[in-house]
């Protein structure tokens, strides 16, 4: 799993304010012409002032005492499924054993009073684990647990149907939160966790119907895992793996080390709507080796300043993007609410570059250059089918690749002031490109085949956008840097109906 940006030389505030109406993925011309509804101020400022829980135990609830070490786990064991537990104000602790944790039963509800904290004391690895479905955690702070790398603290075992609401999950190692099918995470603070705010990953299974709404996701990846394991692709505010159906709306994703939101490997049917993505060190949004998504009405600003500048300072000419689509596109044969990737009515302001559509010609199912090791596309079940001689002919020639195709980018506003970003070059790119295929030696995608396909044949289109500032464009490969006139002319013919001006008011 994980991402390689490119591979030239391998062998390499209340909920009511944030809830957005969900409409059909295919926009009508009238809908496209409407003014944007992108957020200009934080839509989910929940960390500074979380909504408090009830000051008294609800009728029938079991009261949990912070003065008794392990009281929460003990009472969970002794009570039946569907029990509500009310945690008194104060710091609740588990037994001082690294594996001590709460194992909920089906339908349990954990409700924190104002000031209720479950504290792992940098001793316990997990807070809530097990496979019981339909567990609810509300108004509770969970902090200072030490989950191992790639593991999580809350819902450690990725059980299904959990609801996490008005919670604060902070200062933990690993991921603050794991995810299961039908999980809903609402109005919560995912802050300053060592690896991820949330890791939506379930071993040997896909996660279906995930909702992430109205959360503040801030300051995660404090342990800087990309530096510790270069190229691991294992960080971000939130990471999604093999999720089928996700609504990510009304979140404030900011100041994370690395990417803000990162969907990696066989995700499908995502909607990113009405989010404010700002001041993340890396890309605001990465959609990688995945399918079918709508990205609309988001405000995306001041992202990628750290990572983009780092690569530019090294002399790297790749167009490192703030919205980065890597081997991802629309695929009608994969069922979803849309059959393309549509990016529209967003505002991107003073980021390091804009949108890059990329395909690594050497990365495909069964290739040694596929960093999502062992995974094949959603169109081919048996990885071993993607080999010579069958891969050189239809249908496998097409189906063994994750393709950046059917991407429609329209009615967005792209603003760049280089003085604000603090750059002279390489922060002004919009791009559609691939590398020259070289590897492995049996690959049927060698040479310029993929570069030609992504640029001219796979229905990737910009149109009716507004550009403010000194934008340049990259097509086919990193050496082809174009001005707006060249970008709009043959053979590329991009951005029909778009406007270009040096500054606002021109």
Tab-separated table of C-alpha atoms in Angstrom:
chain	number	residue	atom	x	y	z
A	1	UNK	CA	0.000	0.000	0.000
A	2	UNK	CA	0.998	3.614	-0.231
A	3	UNK	CA	1.849	6.082	-2.911
A	4	UNK	CA	4.783	6.937	-5.091
A	5	UNK	CA	4.291	10.431	-6.502
A	6	UNK	CA	6.071	9.423	-9.648
A	7	UNK	CA	8.578	6.865	-10.725
A	8	UNK	CA	10.974	7.936	-13.414
A	9	UNK	CA	13.775	5.501	-12.765
A	10	UNK	CA	12.354	2.408	-11.123
A	11	UNK	CA	13.047	-0.757	-11.255
A	12	UNK	CA	10.780	3.592	-7.647
A	13	UNK	CA	-21.243	25.459	15.670
A	14	UNK	CA	-23.621	22.737	15.683
A	15	UNK	CA	-24.277	20.097	13.103
A	16	UNK	CA	-27.087	22.141	11.594
A	17	UNK	CA	-24.488	24.616	10.361
A	18	UNK	CA	-22.355	22.007	8.631
A	19	UNK	CA	-24.891	19.609	7.182
A	20	UNK	CA	-25.025	20.073	3.444
A	21	UNK	CA	-27.804	18.890	1.195
A	22	UNK	CA	-26.770	15.846	-0.801
A	23	UNK	CA	-27.869	16.145	-4.401
A	24	UNK	CA	-27.310	14.034	-7.485
A	25	UNK	CA	-23.787	13.626	-8.779
A	26	UNK	CA	-24.577	14.616	-12.333
A	27	UNK	CA	-24.974	18.378	-12.330
A	28	UNK	CA	-27.466	20.140	-14.557
A	29	UNK	CA	-26.316	23.192	-16.515
A	30	UNK	CA	-28.388	25.412	-14.216
A	31	UNK	CA	-26.771	23.908	-11.137
A	32	UNK	CA	-23.326	24.409	-12.612
A	33	UNK	CA	-23.980	28.093	-13.138
A	34	UNK	CA	-25.007	28.822	-9.559
A	35	UNK	CA	-22.598	30.716	-7.285
A	36	UNK	CA	-20.386	28.509	-5.168
A	37	UNK	CA	-21.432	27.580	-1.651
A	38	UNK	CA	-17.894	26.955	-0.472
A	39	UNK	CA	-17.150	27.684	3.192
A	40	UNK	CA	-15.022	30.769	3.861
A	41	UNK	CA	-14.705	30.279	7.627
A	42	UNK	CA	-14.185	27.115	9.661
A	43	UNK	CA	-17.248	24.924	9.302
A	44	UNK	CA	-16.478	22.627	12.235
A	45	UNK	CA	-14.656	24.517	14.965
A	46	UNK	CA	-15.261	21.821	17.564
A	47	UNK	CA	-11.879	21.290	19.261
A	48	UNK	CA	-11.810	24.618	21.108
A	49	UNK	CA	-15.293	24.238	22.524
A	50	UNK	CA	-16.701	20.708	22.301
A	51	UNK	CA	-20.363	20.278	23.010
A	52	UNK	CA	-20.683	19.048	26.631
A	53	UNK	CA	-22.455	15.865	27.585
A	54	UNK	CA	-25.264	15.480	30.124
A	55	UNK	CA	-24.553	16.530	33.701
A	56	UNK	CA	-26.671	13.681	35.059
A	57	UNK	CA	-26.929	10.038	34.143
A	58	UNK	CA	-29.822	9.258	31.777
A	59	UNK	CA	-32.542	7.007	33.139
A	60	UNK	CA	-31.370	3.409	33.261
A	61	UNK	CA	-27.709	4.248	32.619
A	62	UNK	CA	-24.854	2.600	34.531
A	63	UNK	CA	-22.675	5.213	36.241
A	64	UNK	CA	-18.901	4.854	35.874
A	65	UNK	CA	-16.653	6.222	38.631
A	66	UNK	CA	-13.282	7.774	37.701
A	67	UNK	CA	-11.932	7.029	41.182
A	68	UNK	CA	-12.088	3.285	40.530
A	69	UNK	CA	-9.323	2.112	38.187
A	70	UNK	CA	-10.765	-0.107	35.470
A	71	UNK	CA	-14.368	0.641	36.417
A	72	UNK	CA	-15.442	1.213	32.798
A	73	UNK	CA	-14.042	-2.091	31.512
A	74	UNK	CA	-15.354	-4.023	34.507
A	75	UNK	CA	-18.892	-2.684	34.262
A	76	UNK	CA	-18.897	-3.277	30.516
A	77	UNK	CA	-18.098	-6.954	31.137
A	78	UNK	CA	-20.761	-7.336	33.817
A	79	UNK	CA	-23.647	-5.670	32.003
A	80	UNK	CA	-25.612	-6.915	28.991
A	81	UNK	CA	-25.622	-5.651	25.445
A	82	UNK	CA	-27.417	-2.380	24.701
A	83	UNK	CA	-26.413	-0.850	28.045
A	84	UNK	CA	-25.802	2.888	28.361
A	85	UNK	CA	-22.816	3.913	30.474
A	86	UNK	CA	-22.495	7.440	31.847
A	87	UNK	CA	-18.959	8.456	32.764
A	88	UNK	CA	-18.756	10.924	35.623
A	89	UNK	CA	-16.586	14.037	35.290
A	90	UNK	CA	-12.910	13.313	35.855
A	91	UNK	CA	-10.070	11.203	34.506
A	92	UNK	CA	-11.015	7.572	33.970
A	93	UNK	CA	-8.259	4.948	33.818
A	94	UNK	CA	-7.910	1.357	32.725
A	95	UNK	CA	-5.837	-1.269	34.480
A	96	UNK	CA	-2.094	-0.554	34.060
A	97	UNK	CA	-1.568	-3.251	31.470
A	98	UNK	CA	-0.720	-2.409	27.869
A	99	UNK	CA	-3.540	-4.616	26.564
A	100	UNK	CA	-6.205	-3.490	29.031
A	101	UNK	CA	-9.128	-2.044	27.087
A	102	UNK	CA	-12.895	-1.741	26.978
A	103	UNK	CA	-14.612	-4.469	24.942
A	104	UNK	CA	-18.149	-3.216	24.238
A	105	UNK	CA	-21.147	-5.424	23.612
A	106	UNK	CA	-23.591	-4.930	20.781
A	107	UNK	CA	-25.451	-1.635	20.961
A	108	UNK	CA	-23.596	-0.282	23.999
A	109	UNK	CA	-23.534	3.473	24.449
A	110	UNK	CA	-20.762	5.384	26.235
A	111	UNK	CA	-21.794	8.880	27.276
A	112	UNK	CA	-19.401	11.312	28.911
A	113	UNK	CA	-20.385	13.970	31.421
A	114	UNK	CA	-18.738	17.387	31.039
A	115	UNK	CA	-15.053	16.859	31.773
A	116	UNK	CA	-15.100	13.065	31.376
A	117	UNK	CA	-11.777	11.799	30.020
A	118	UNK	CA	-10.572	8.277	29.329
A	119	UNK	CA	-6.794	8.531	29.722
A	120	UNK	CA	-4.396	5.806	28.602
A	121	UNK	CA	-1.535	7.428	30.562
A	122	UNK	CA	0.896	6.397	27.783
A	123	UNK	CA	0.521	2.838	29.112
A	124	UNK	CA	-2.553	1.310	27.477
A	125	UNK	CA	-2.504	0.666	23.739
A	126	UNK	CA	-6.238	0.573	23.028
A	127	UNK	CA	-9.295	2.284	24.468
A	128	UNK	CA	-12.215	0.497	22.767
A	129	UNK	CA	-11.794	-2.765	20.861
A	130	UNK	CA	-13.616	-5.932	19.874
A	131	UNK	CA	-16.037	-6.730	17.081
A	132	UNK	CA	-19.399	-5.802	18.617
A	133	UNK	CA	-21.480	-3.716	16.179
A	134	UNK	CA	-23.544	-0.573	16.653
A	135	UNK	CA	-21.606	0.962	19.547
A	136	UNK	CA	-22.005	4.680	20.296
A	137	UNK	CA	-19.421	6.952	21.933
A	138	UNK	CA	-20.508	10.516	22.694
A	139	UNK	CA	-19.163	13.533	24.590
A	140	UNK	CA	-16.027	11.694	25.717
A	141	UNK	CA	-12.355	12.652	25.480
A	142	UNK	CA	-10.001	9.750	24.721
A	143	UNK	CA	-6.339	10.584	25.024
A	144	UNK	CA	-2.765	9.413	25.609
A	145	UNK	CA	-3.077	5.844	24.342
A	146	UNK	CA	-0.092	4.265	22.591
A	147	UNK	CA	-1.427	2.181	19.717
A	148	UNK	CA	1.293	0.635	17.535
A	149	UNK	CA	2.017	1.883	14.045
A	150	UNK	CA	-0.959	1.381	11.686
A	151	UNK	CA	-3.269	0.445	14.577
A	152	UNK	CA	-5.915	2.545	16.271
A	153	UNK	CA	-7.188	3.499	19.713
A	154	UNK	CA	-10.978	3.779	19.327
A	155	UNK	CA	-12.706	0.928	17.461
A	156	UNK	CA	-9.377	-0.817	17.254
A	157	UNK	CA	-10.833	-3.872	15.476
A	158	UNK	CA	-12.872	-1.915	12.896
A	159	UNK	CA	-16.256	-3.145	14.068
A	160	UNK	CA	-19.293	-2.101	12.052
A	161	UNK	CA	-21.984	0.463	12.709
A	162	UNK	CA	-20.205	2.566	15.334
A	163	UNK	CA	-21.229	6.184	15.939
A	164	UNK	CA	-18.614	8.610	17.272
A	165	UNK	CA	-20.197	11.959	18.059
A	166	UNK	CA	-19.106	15.071	19.955
A	167	UNK	CA	-15.962	13.196	21.000
A	168	UNK	CA	-12.382	14.411	21.354
A	169	UNK	CA	-9.726	11.889	20.364
A	170	UNK	CA	-6.305	13.394	20.874
A	171	UNK	CA	-2.635	12.925	21.717
A	172	UNK	CA	-2.583	9.211	20.931
A	173	UNK	CA	0.002	7.174	19.062
A	174	UNK	CA	-1.016	5.388	15.867
A	175	UNK	CA	-4.505	6.320	14.672
A	176	UNK	CA	-6.919	7.995	17.027
A	177	UNK	CA	-9.772	6.108	15.401
A	178	UNK	CA	-10.265	3.112	13.123
A	179	UNK	CA	-13.369	2.612	10.982
A	180	UNK	CA	-15.827	-0.123	10.098
A	181	UNK	CA	-18.774	-0.373	7.740
A	182	UNK	CA	-21.632	2.082	8.314
A	183	UNK	CA	-19.523	4.071	10.750
A	184	UNK	CA	-20.512	7.670	11.417
A	185	UNK	CA	-18.080	10.190	12.851
A	186	UNK	CA	-19.774	13.495	13.536
A	187	UNK	CA	-18.920	16.780	15.226
A	188	UNK	CA	-15.773	15.331	16.791
A	189	UNK	CA	-12.238	16.588	17.321
A	190	UNK	CA	-9.492	14.346	15.932
A	191	UNK	CA	-6.401	16.175	17.100
A	192	UNK	CA	-2.639	15.687	17.353
A	193	UNK	CA	-2.548	11.922	16.986
A	194	UNK	CA	0.768	10.321	16.165
A	195	UNK	CA	-0.103	8.852	12.770
A	196	UNK	CA	-3.698	9.493	11.649
A	197	UNK	CA	-6.754	11.186	13.034
A	198	UNK	CA	-8.648	8.241	11.537
A	199	UNK	CA	-7.462	5.182	9.627
A	200	UNK	CA	-10.352	3.754	7.598
A	201	UNK	CA	-8.913	0.309	7.077
A	202	UNK	CA	-10.337	-3.140	7.732
A	203	UNK	CA	-8.141	-6.186	7.203
A	204	UNK	CA	-9.357	-8.519	4.454
A	205	UNK	CA	-12.597	-6.591	3.933
A	206	UNK	CA	-14.019	-3.463	2.344
A	207	UNK	CA	-15.611	-0.720	4.426
A	208	UNK	CA	-18.996	0.369	3.099
A	209	UNK	CA	-21.091	3.468	3.740
A	210	UNK	CA	-18.808	5.655	5.833
A	211	UNK	CA	-19.842	9.132	7.006
A	212	UNK	CA	-17.376	11.761	8.213
A	213	UNK	CA	-19.289	14.949	8.921
A	214	UNK	CA	-18.699	18.179	10.775
A	215	UNK	CA	-15.387	17.188	12.374
A	216	UNK	CA	-12.249	19.160	13.082
A	217	UNK	CA	-9.225	17.136	11.986
A	218	UNK	CA	-6.104	18.972	13.028
A	219	UNK	CA	-2.415	18.523	13.718
A	220	UNK	CA	-2.187	14.781	13.104
A	221	UNK	CA	0.926	12.771	12.222
A	222	UNK	CA	2.859	14.258	15.120
A	223	UNK	CA	5.310	11.338	14.856
A	224	UNK	CA	6.170	12.291	11.253
A	225	UNK	CA	5.984	8.765	9.875
A	226	UNK	CA	6.888	9.677	6.290
A	227	UNK	CA	10.227	10.891	7.570
A	228	UNK	CA	10.723	7.791	9.725
A	229	UNK	CA	9.703	5.409	6.898
A	230	UNK	CA	10.288	7.281	3.651
A	231	UNK	CA	7.617	6.580	1.062
A	232	UNK	CA	5.439	4.585	3.444
A	233	UNK	CA	2.248	6.377	2.349
A	234	UNK	CA	1.036	5.885	5.901
A	235	UNK	CA	0.051	9.310	7.207
A	236	UNK	CA	-2.510	12.068	6.986
A	237	UNK	CA	-5.382	13.691	8.760
A	238	UNK	CA	-7.516	10.767	7.528
A	239	UNK	CA	-6.482	7.795	5.379
A	240	UNK	CA	-9.042	5.674	3.527
A	241	UNK	CA	-8.309	2.165	2.252
A	242	UNK	CA	-10.780	0.113	0.175
A	243	UNK	CA	-13.824	2.131	1.232
A	244	UNK	CA	-16.909	1.682	-0.938
A	245	UNK	CA	-19.232	4.639	-0.423
A	246	UNK	CA	-18.182	7.572	1.736
A	247	UNK	CA	-19.630	11.006	2.439
A	248	UNK	CA	-16.979	13.413	3.714
A	249	UNK	CA	-18.702	16.736	4.269
A	250	UNK	CA	-18.516	19.865	6.321
A	251	UNK	CA	-15.175	19.038	7.968
A	252	UNK	CA	-12.380	21.440	8.882
A	253	UNK	CA	-9.151	19.645	7.973
A	254	UNK	CA	-6.150	21.770	8.806
A	255	UNK	CA	-2.554	21.935	9.934
A	256	UNK	CA	-1.881	18.228	9.527
A	257	UNK	CA	1.655	17.073	8.843
A	258	UNK	CA	1.418	15.565	5.374
A	259	UNK	CA	-1.838	15.223	3.460
A	260	UNK	CA	-5.169	16.337	4.830
A	261	UNK	CA	-7.388	13.613	3.305
A	262	UNK	CA	-5.891	10.637	1.480
A	263	UNK	CA	-7.874	7.853	-0.223
A	264	UNK	CA	-5.486	5.101	-1.253
A	265	UNK	CA	-6.166	1.820	-3.089
A	266	UNK	CA	-9.528	0.676	-4.447
A	267	UNK	CA	-11.751	3.270	-2.855
A	268	UNK	CA	-14.961	3.995	-4.728
A	269	UNK	CA	-17.996	6.271	-4.654
A	270	UNK	CA	-16.719	9.166	-2.529
A	271	UNK	CA	-18.265	12.579	-2.061
A	272	UNK	CA	-16.076	15.337	-0.650
A	273	UNK	CA	-18.430	18.275	-0.098
A	274	UNK	CA	-18.353	21.575	1.728
A	275	UNK	CA	-15.072	20.948	3.525
A	276	UNK	CA	-12.515	23.572	4.479
A	277	UNK	CA	-9.046	22.154	3.796
A	278	UNK	CA	-6.278	24.524	4.771
A	279	UNK	CA	-2.690	24.799	5.952
A	280	UNK	CA	-1.843	21.113	5.596
A	281	UNK	CA	1.865	20.495	4.988
A	282	UNK	CA	1.127	18.266	2.003
A	283	UNK	CA	-1.737	17.920	-0.442
A	284	UNK	CA	-5.194	18.840	0.755
A	285	UNK	CA	-6.671	15.796	-0.978
A	286	UNK	CA	-5.142	12.725	-2.607
A	287	UNK	CA	-7.288	10.209	-4.490
A	288	UNK	CA	-5.063	7.294	-5.472
A	289	UNK	CA	-5.684	4.047	-7.386
A	290	UNK	CA	-9.403	4.571	-6.780
A	291	UNK	CA	-12.674	5.122	-8.612
A	292	UNK	CA	-15.711	7.387	-9.053
A	293	UNK	CA	-15.872	10.484	-6.858
A	294	UNK	CA	-17.431	13.915	-6.559
A	295	UNK	CA	-15.312	16.758	-5.153
A	296	UNK	CA	-17.481	19.855	-4.903
A	297	UNK	CA	-17.979	23.116	-3.043
A	298	UNK	CA	-14.842	22.811	-0.940
A	299	UNK	CA	-12.551	25.673	0.057
A	300	UNK	CA	-8.918	24.627	-0.307
A	301	UNK	CA	-6.262	27.137	0.688
A	302	UNK	CA	-2.612	27.392	1.736
A	303	UNK	CA	-1.923	23.684	1.419
A	304	UNK	CA	1.227	21.881	0.302
A	305	UNK	CA	3.582	24.716	1.154
A	306	UNK	CA	5.980	22.443	3.060
A	307	UNK	CA	6.095	19.363	0.836
A	308	UNK	CA	5.797	21.233	-2.458
A	309	UNK	CA	8.616	23.582	-1.519
A	310	UNK	CA	10.783	20.702	-0.313
A	311	UNK	CA	10.644	18.946	-3.667
A	312	UNK	CA	11.105	22.166	-5.620
A	313	UNK	CA	14.185	23.016	-3.578
A	314	UNK	CA	15.615	19.630	-4.523
A	315	UNK	CA	15.244	20.531	-8.183
A	316	UNK	CA	12.325	18.174	-8.800
A	317	UNK	CA	10.192	19.298	-11.731
A	318	UNK	CA	7.162	17.132	-10.956
A	319	UNK	CA	3.963	19.215	-10.495
A	320	UNK	CA	3.287	18.368	-6.854
A	321	UNK	CA	-0.357	19.200	-6.416
A	322	UNK	CA	-2.810	20.298	-3.773
A	323	UNK	CA	-5.516	18.069	-5.275
A	324	UNK	CA	-3.719	15.014	-6.590
A	325	UNK	CA	-5.385	12.246	-8.595
A	326	UNK	CA	-2.997	9.356	-9.040
A	327	UNK	CA	-4.174	6.441	-11.188
A	328	UNK	CA	-7.781	7.288	-10.319
A	329	UNK	CA	-10.763	7.911	-12.514
A	330	UNK	CA	-14.351	7.230	-13.423
A	331	UNK	CA	-15.280	3.657	-14.230
A	332	UNK	CA	-18.876	2.857	-15.254
A	333	UNK	CA	-18.358	-0.853	-14.548
A	334	UNK	CA	-17.804	-0.159	-10.844
A	335	UNK	CA	-21.223	0.693	-9.334
A	336	UNK	CA	-21.396	4.116	-7.702
A	337	UNK	CA	-23.473	7.297	-7.554
A	338	UNK	CA	-21.390	8.666	-10.410
A	339	UNK	CA	-19.394	7.093	-13.215
A	340	UNK	CA	-16.645	9.709	-13.334
A	341	UNK	CA	-14.576	11.937	-11.089
A	342	UNK	CA	-16.179	15.368	-11.089
A	343	UNK	CA	-14.400	18.324	-9.489
A	344	UNK	CA	-16.527	21.445	-9.503
A	345	UNK	CA	-17.536	24.631	-7.671
A	346	UNK	CA	-14.438	24.542	-5.484
A	347	UNK	CA	-12.241	27.481	-4.525
A	348	UNK	CA	-8.491	26.800	-4.479
A	349	UNK	CA	-6.560	29.761	-3.152
A	350	UNK	CA	-2.811	30.235	-2.652
A	351	UNK	CA	-1.862	26.598	-2.515
A	352	UNK	CA	1.341	25.118	-3.864
A	353	UNK	CA	0.025	24.319	-7.370
A	354	UNK	CA	-3.471	23.192	-8.240
A	355	UNK	CA	-4.770	19.884	-9.604
A	356	UNK	CA	-2.559	17.177	-11.047
A	357	UNK	CA	-3.900	14.150	-12.932
A	358	UNK	CA	-1.173	11.521	-12.997
A	359	UNK	CA	-0.554	7.967	-14.109
A	360	UNK	CA	2.578	5.994	-13.411
A	361	UNK	CA	3.093	3.911	-16.542
A	362	UNK	CA	5.012	1.304	-14.522
A	363	UNK	CA	2.335	0.862	-11.848
A	364	UNK	CA	-0.315	-1.738	-12.626
A	365	UNK	CA	-1.685	-4.953	-11.183
A	366	UNK	CA	1.101	-7.523	-10.692
A	367	UNK	CA	3.879	-5.056	-11.461
A	368	UNK	CA	6.794	-4.873	-9.020
A	369	UNK	CA	6.323	-1.091	-9.238
A	370	UNK	CA	2.831	-1.298	-7.725
A	371	UNK	CA	3.295	0.140	-4.242
A	372	UNK	CA	-0.125	-1.245	-3.236
A	373	UNK	CA	1.532	-4.632	-3.118
A	374	UNK	CA	-0.762	-7.597	-3.688
A	375	UNK	CA	-3.740	-5.482	-4.719
A	376	UNK	CA	-5.321	-5.663	-8.140
A	377	UNK	CA	-7.874	-3.385	-9.771
A	378	UNK	CA	-11.567	-3.800	-9.009
A	379	UNK	CA	-11.990	-5.144	-12.552
A	380	UNK	CA	-9.665	-8.137	-12.133
A	381	UNK	CA	-10.092	-10.516	-9.200
A	382	UNK	CA	-7.099	-12.765	-9.831
A	383	UNK	CA	-3.847	-10.821	-9.688
A	384	UNK	CA	-1.976	-13.562	-11.523
A	385	UNK	CA	-4.062	-12.971	-14.659
A	386	UNK	CA	-2.170	-9.710	-15.213
A	387	UNK	CA	0.921	-11.199	-16.799
A	388	UNK	CA	2.320	-12.002	-20.216
A	389	UNK	CA	0.966	-12.854	-22.673
A	390	UNK	CA	-2.646	-12.162	-21.605
A	391	UNK	CA	-1.979	-8.637	-20.272
A	392	UNK	CA	-0.884	-7.460	-23.704
A	393	UNK	CA	-4.347	-7.950	-25.214
A	394	UNK	CA	-7.936	-6.993	-24.445
A	395	UNK	CA	-9.542	-6.970	-21.971
A	396	UNK	CA	-6.616	-7.245	-19.534
A	397	UNK	CA	-4.511	-4.614	-21.292
A	398	UNK	CA	-7.085	-2.093	-20.068
A	399	UNK	CA	-8.414	-3.777	-16.927
A	400	UNK	CA	-5.068	-4.441	-15.228
A	401	UNK	CA	-4.404	-0.684	-14.957
A	402	UNK	CA	-5.792	1.832	-12.535
A	403	UNK	CA	-6.491	4.624	-15.011
A	404	UNK	CA	-6.839	8.349	-14.576
A	405	UNK	CA	-9.814	8.774	-16.881
A	406	UNK	CA	-13.205	10.482	-17.133
A	407	UNK	CA	-12.141	13.362	-14.874
A	408	UNK	CA	-14.273	16.491	-15.334
A	409	UNK	CA	-12.892	19.698	-13.756
A	410	UNK	CA	-15.215	22.673	-14.174
A	411	UNK	CA	-16.622	25.821	-12.601
A	412	UNK	CA	-13.805	26.094	-10.077
A	413	UNK	CA	-11.911	29.198	-9.029
A	414	UNK	CA	-8.122	28.969	-8.891
A	415	UNK	CA	-6.292	31.879	-7.233
A	416	UNK	CA	-2.518	32.190	-6.907
A	417	UNK	CA	-0.472	35.032	-5.465
A	418	UNK	CA	3.162	33.936	-5.470
A	419	UNK	CA	4.053	36.599	-2.925
A	420	UNK	CA	1.627	35.005	-0.470
A	421	UNK	CA	2.863	31.485	-1.157
A	422	UNK	CA	6.457	32.677	-1.106
A	423	UNK	CA	7.637	31.050	-4.319
A	424	UNK	CA	9.134	32.086	-7.616
A	425	UNK	CA	8.605	28.938	-9.708
A	426	UNK	CA	7.003	25.487	-9.631
A	427	UNK	CA	4.086	26.459	-7.391
A	428	UNK	CA	1.859	27.487	-10.311
A	429	UNK	CA	1.093	24.191	-12.030
A	430	UNK	CA	-2.054	22.515	-13.315
A	431	UNK	CA	-1.187	19.196	-14.911
A	432	UNK	CA	-2.183	16.020	-16.734
A	433	UNK	CA	0.756	13.702	-17.356
A	434	UNK	CA	2.507	10.351	-17.063
A	435	UNK	CA	6.052	9.056	-17.136
A	436	UNK	CA	7.813	7.181	-19.918
A	437	UNK	CA	7.140	3.499	-19.254
A	438	UNK	CA	10.243	1.370	-18.693
A	439	UNK	CA	9.520	-1.319	-16.093
A	440	UNK	CA	9.220	-4.237	-15.714
A	441	UNK	CA	10.751	-5.586	-18.890
A	442	UNK	CA	7.565	-7.521	-19.732
A	443	UNK	CA	5.297	-4.486	-19.302
A	444	UNK	CA	3.011	-3.781	-22.272
A	445	UNK	CA	2.866	-0.096	-21.243
A	446	UNK	CA	6.400	0.945	-22.110
A	447	UNK	CA	7.252	4.162	-23.885
A	448	UNK	CA	4.769	7.030	-24.255
A	449	UNK	CA	1.614	4.925	-24.440
A	450	UNK	CA	0.251	5.928	-21.049
A	451	UNK	CA	1.304	9.579	-21.415
A	452	UNK	CA	-0.563	9.779	-24.701
A	453	UNK	CA	-3.617	8.061	-23.243
A	454	UNK	CA	-3.992	10.201	-20.129
A	455	UNK	CA	-3.430	13.410	-22.088
A	456	UNK	CA	-5.577	12.803	-25.162
A	457	UNK	CA	-7.621	9.604	-24.982
A	458	UNK	CA	-9.074	9.125	-21.503
A	459	UNK	CA	-11.619	11.966	-21.430
A	460	UNK	CA	-9.888	14.166	-18.864
A	461	UNK	CA	-11.214	17.676	-19.251
A	462	UNK	CA	-10.929	21.145	-17.723
A	463	UNK	CA	-13.555	23.721	-18.730
A	464	UNK	CA	-15.395	26.843	-17.508
A	465	UNK	CA	-12.956	27.607	-14.705
A	466	UNK	CA	-11.678	30.958	-13.465
A	467	UNK	CA	-7.921	31.484	-13.065
A	468	UNK	CA	-6.455	34.426	-11.170
A	469	UNK	CA	-2.677	34.736	-11.112
A	470	UNK	CA	0.310	33.431	-13.079
A	471	UNK	CA	-0.832	29.882	-13.805
A	472	UNK	CA	1.086	27.499	-16.054
A	473	UNK	CA	0.083	24.073	-17.324
A	474	UNK	CA	1.855	20.757	-17.776
A	475	UNK	CA	0.693	18.175	-20.307
A	476	UNK	CA	1.930	14.725	-21.310
A	477	UNK	CA	5.182	14.798	-19.283
A	478	UNK	CA	7.005	17.226	-16.946
A	479	UNK	CA	9.005	18.763	-19.770
A	480	UNK	CA	5.935	20.242	-21.499
A	481	UNK	CA	5.168	23.413	-19.565
A	482	UNK	CA	2.524	25.493	-21.341
A	483	UNK	CA	0.968	28.917	-21.051
A	484	UNK	CA	-2.806	29.270	-21.092
A	485	UNK	CA	-2.935	29.806	-24.853
A	486	UNK	CA	-1.023	26.619	-25.558
A	487	UNK	CA	-3.130	24.741	-23.010
A	488	UNK	CA	-6.322	25.822	-24.751
A	489	UNK	CA	-5.030	25.149	-28.268
A	490	UNK	CA	-4.534	21.934	-30.212
A	491	UNK	CA	-3.600	19.273	-29.434
A	492	UNK	CA	-4.639	19.712	-25.782
A	493	UNK	CA	-7.730	21.895	-26.142
A	494	UNK	CA	-8.302	22.268	-22.426
A	495	UNK	CA	-10.235	24.892	-20.459
A	496	UNK	CA	-12.806	25.832	-23.069
A	497	UNK	CA	-14.967	28.636	-21.681
A	498	UNK	CA	-12.480	29.441	-18.902
A	499	UNK	CA	-11.164	32.903	-18.032
A	500	UNK	CA	-7.643	33.948	-17.169
A	501	UNK	CA	-6.552	37.172	-15.501
A	502	UNK	CA	-3.451	38.353	-13.736
A	503	UNK	CA	-5.282	39.549	-10.617
A	504	UNK	CA	-8.760	40.107	-9.259
A	505	UNK	CA	-10.420	43.107	-10.854
A	506	UNK	CA	-8.619	42.788	-14.182
